[in-house]
Amino acid sequence: MLQIVFVLDNPALLTDVLEAWNSAGVKGITIIESTGVQRVRSRASTHDAPLMLGLSRLLRTDQVGHNTLLAVVEDMAFVEKVKEATEAVVGDLAGPHTGILFAVPVAAVWGLPKQPPAEA
């Protein structure tokens, strides 16, 4: 089993990415609003506030930097299918401002919705 993590750079594409992952057969997707340190630093310089002193204030905003998607899938073939579905929406992940997608091994999982087998 593998956990897929995708940090989506453009939140406007969230619905399309979710539909693509759903079409690829992914079940049980978790979405987290997130931001990266570069966006926090950029806001800090815009607001002319020291980074550490203004961090909690800067993070309390209606602006979301990213959406981070999490899902657990059976195998690497499934991850490749999800990668292709993701790139169909956001473009080549090697390009700028698309996002970061990675997979990590999962030792054990409980309560996971049944995933359909990956098509070869």
Tab-separated table of N, CA, C and O in Angstrom, residues 12-52:
chain	number	residue	atom	x	y	z
A	12	ALA	N	-7.889	26.680	-7.553
A	12	ALA	CA	-8.996	26.770	-8.503
A	12	ALA	C	-9.188	25.459	-9.268
A	12	ALA	O	-10.268	25.199	-9.807
A	13	LEU	N	-8.166	24.608	-9.291
A	13	LEU	CA	-8.233	23.331	-10.008
A	13	LEU	C	-8.657	22.172	-9.110
A	13	LEU	O	-8.722	21.028	-9.564
A	14	LEU	N	-8.960	22.451	-7.851
A	14	LEU	CA	-9.260	21.386	-6.898
A	14	LEU	C	-10.391	20.475	-7.361
A	14	LEU	O	-10.242	19.253	-7.365
A	15	THR	N	-11.511	21.029	-7.759
A	15	THR	CA	-12.657	20.214	-8.176
A	15	THR	C	-12.284	19.320	-9.356
A	15	THR	O	-12.630	18.135	-9.377
A	16	ASP	N	-11.550	19.865	-10.315
A	16	ASP	CA	-11.149	19.076	-11.485
A	16	ASP	C	-10.189	17.950	-11.102
A	16	ASP	O	-10.293	16.834	-11.622
A	17	VAL	N	-9.256	18.224	-10.189
A	17	VAL	CA	-8.328	17.183	-9.747
A	17	VAL	C	-9.091	16.092	-8.995
A	17	VAL	O	-8.869	14.903	-9.218
A	18	LEU	N	-10.021	16.493	-8.123
A	18	LEU	CA	-10.819	15.500	-7.392
A	18	LEU	C	-11.617	14.623	-8.345
A	18	LEU	O	-11.696	13.408	-8.164
A	19	GLU	N	-12.206	15.217	-9.364
A	19	GLU	CA	-12.958	14.430	-10.362
A	19	GLU	C	-12.030	13.485	-11.115
A	19	GLU	O	-12.386	12.332	-11.367
A	20	ALA	N	-10.818	13.950	-11.441
A	20	ALA	CA	-9.858	13.101	-12.153
A	20	ALA	C	-9.423	11.927	-11.278
A	20	ALA	O	-9.345	10.786	-11.751
A	21	TRP	N	-9.156	12.198	-9.996
A	21	TRP	CA	-8.765	11.117	-9.084
A	21	TRP	C	-9.919	10.142	-8.904
A	21	TRP	O	-9.715	8.934	-8.891
A	22	ASN	N	-11.137	10.659	-8.785
A	22	ASN	CA	-12.310	9.799	-8.647
A	22	ASN	C	-12.475	8.924	-9.877
A	22	ASN	O	-12.728	7.724	-9.764
A	23	SER	N	-12.306	9.506	-11.056
A	23	SER	CA	-12.402	8.735	-12.305
A	23	SER	C	-11.309	7.679	-12.392
A	23	SER	O	-11.506	6.629	-12.998
A	24	ALA	N	-10.153	7.962	-11.788
A	24	ALA	CA	-9.049	6.991	-11.771
A	24	ALA	C	-9.309	5.872	-10.765
A	24	ALA	O	-8.578	4.894	-10.724
A	25	GLY	N	-10.347	6.035	-9.939
A	25	GLY	CA	-10.712	4.988	-8.996
A	25	GLY	C	-10.289	5.231	-7.555
A	25	GLY	O	-10.440	4.356	-6.707
A	26	VAL	N	-9.760	6.419	-7.261
A	26	VAL	CA	-9.325	6.713	-5.897
A	26	VAL	C	-10.547	6.951	-5.018
A	26	VAL	O	-11.461	7.679	-5.388
A	27	LYS	N	-10.529	6.333	-3.848
A	27	LYS	CA	-11.601	6.509	-2.861
A	27	LYS	C	-10.986	7.104	-1.595
A	27	LYS	O	-9.806	6.955	-1.346
A	28	GLY	N	-11.780	7.768	-0.805
A	28	GLY	CA	-11.304	8.245	0.485
A	28	GLY	C	-10.245	9.326	0.411
A	28	GLY	O	-9.241	9.247	1.099
A	29	ILE	N	-10.449	10.340	-0.400
A	29	ILE	CA	-9.490	11.436	-0.526
A	29	ILE	C	-9.698	12.426	0.620
A	29	ILE	O	-10.813	12.845	0.893
A	30	THR	N	-8.613	12.790	1.278
A	30	THR	CA	-8.640	13.813	2.314
A	30	THR	C	-8.022	15.081	1.740
A	30	THR	O	-6.994	15.021	1.061
A	31	ILE	N	-8.642	16.230	2.020
A	31	ILE	CA	-8.162	17.520	1.524
A	31	ILE	C	-7.800	18.392	2.714
A	31	ILE	O	-8.593	18.562	3.633
A	32	ILE	N	-6.601	18.948	2.672
A	32	ILE	CA	-6.128	19.841	3.725
A	32	ILE	C	-5.746	21.173	3.084
A	32	ILE	O	-5.022	21.191	2.080
A	33	GLU	N	-6.240	22.273	3.650
A	33	GLU	CA	-5.774	23.582	3.199
A	33	GLU	C	-4.383	23.780	3.774
A	33	GLU	O	-4.153	23.540	4.959
A	34	SER	N	-3.450	24.195	2.921
A	34	SER	CA	-2.063	24.299	3.359
A	34	SER	C	-1.389	25.477	2.670
A	34	SER	O	-1.917	26.048	1.730
A	35	THR	N	-0.215	25.811	3.174
A	35	THR	CA	0.594	26.838	2.533
A	35	THR	C	2.056	26.489	2.725
A	35	THR	O	2.406	25.732	3.638
A	36	GLY	N	2.884	27.018	1.870
A	36	GLY	CA	4.317	26.780	1.952
A	36	GLY	C	5.032	27.979	2.536
A	36	GLY	O	4.496	29.088	2.593
A	37	VAL	N	6.248	27.761	2.957
A	37	VAL	CA	7.011	28.821	3.597
A	37	VAL	C	7.252	29.992	2.642
A	37	VAL	O	7.275	31.153	3.075
A	38	GLN	N	7.390	29.739	1.354
A	38	GLN	CA	7.598	30.833	0.403
A	38	GLN	C	6.400	31.780	0.386
A	38	GLN	O	6.561	32.991	0.320
A	39	ARG	N	5.197	31.237	0.448
A	39	ARG	CA	4.004	32.096	0.463
A	39	ARG	C	3.908	32.870	1.771
A	39	ARG	O	3.508	34.020	1.785
A	40	VAL	N	4.294	32.251	2.868
A	40	VAL	CA	4.284	32.957	4.154
A	40	VAL	C	5.299	34.091	4.121
A	40	VAL	O	4.998	35.216	4.520
A	41	ARG	N	6.489	33.824	3.628
A	41	ARG	CA	7.514	34.873	3.528
A	41	ARG	C	7.066	35.990	2.603
A	41	ARG	O	7.312	37.157	2.874
A	42	SER	N	6.428	35.620	1.504
A	42	SER	CA	5.947	36.625	0.556
A	42	SER	C	4.898	37.519	1.206
A	42	SER	O	4.915	38.728	1.047
A	43	ARG	N	3.983	36.928	1.972
A	43	ARG	CA	2.988	37.730	2.693
A	43	ARG	C	3.644	38.590	3.756
A	43	ARG	O	3.232	39.717	3.990
A	44	ALA	N	4.666	38.042	4.415
A	44	ALA	CA	5.357	38.796	5.460
A	44	ALA	C	5.998	40.040	4.874
A	44	ALA	O	5.904	41.124	5.439
A	45	SER	N	6.646	39.896	3.715
A	45	SER	CA	7.280	41.066	3.113
A	45	SER	C	6.232	42.042	2.600
A	45	SER	O	6.410	43.249	2.678
A	46	THR	N	5.106	41.537	2.110
A	46	THR	CA	4.025	42.401	1.650
A	46	THR	C	3.437	43.192	2.804
A	46	THR	O	3.116	44.363	2.679
A	47	HIS	N	3.306	42.541	3.946
A	47	HIS	CA	2.729	43.192	5.120
A	47	HIS	C	3.790	43.880	5.978
A	47	HIS	O	3.494	44.427	7.022
A	48	ASP	N	5.064	43.814	5.539
A	48	ASP	CA	6.162	44.449	6.240
A	48	ASP	C	6.193	44.053	7.715
A	48	ASP	O	6.306	44.889	8.608
A	49	ALA	N	6.043	42.732	7.965
A	49	ALA	CA	6.048	42.230	9.337
A	49	ALA	C	7.182	41.233	9.490
A	49	ALA	O	7.484	40.499	8.553
A	50	PRO	N	7.808	41.167	10.656
A	50	PRO	CA	8.827	40.138	10.871
A	50	PRO	C	8.204	38.754	10.749
A	50	PRO	O	7.079	38.547	11.201
A	51	LEU	N	8.938	37.821	10.154
A	51	LEU	CA	8.381	36.497	9.871
A	51	LEU	C	7.861	35.806	11.127
A	51	LEU	O	6.709	35.410	11.188
A	52	MET	N	8.662	35.644	12.133
A	52	MET	CA	8.243	34.868	13.293
A	52	MET	C	7.204	35.605	14.139
A	52	MET	O	6.277	35.009	14.644
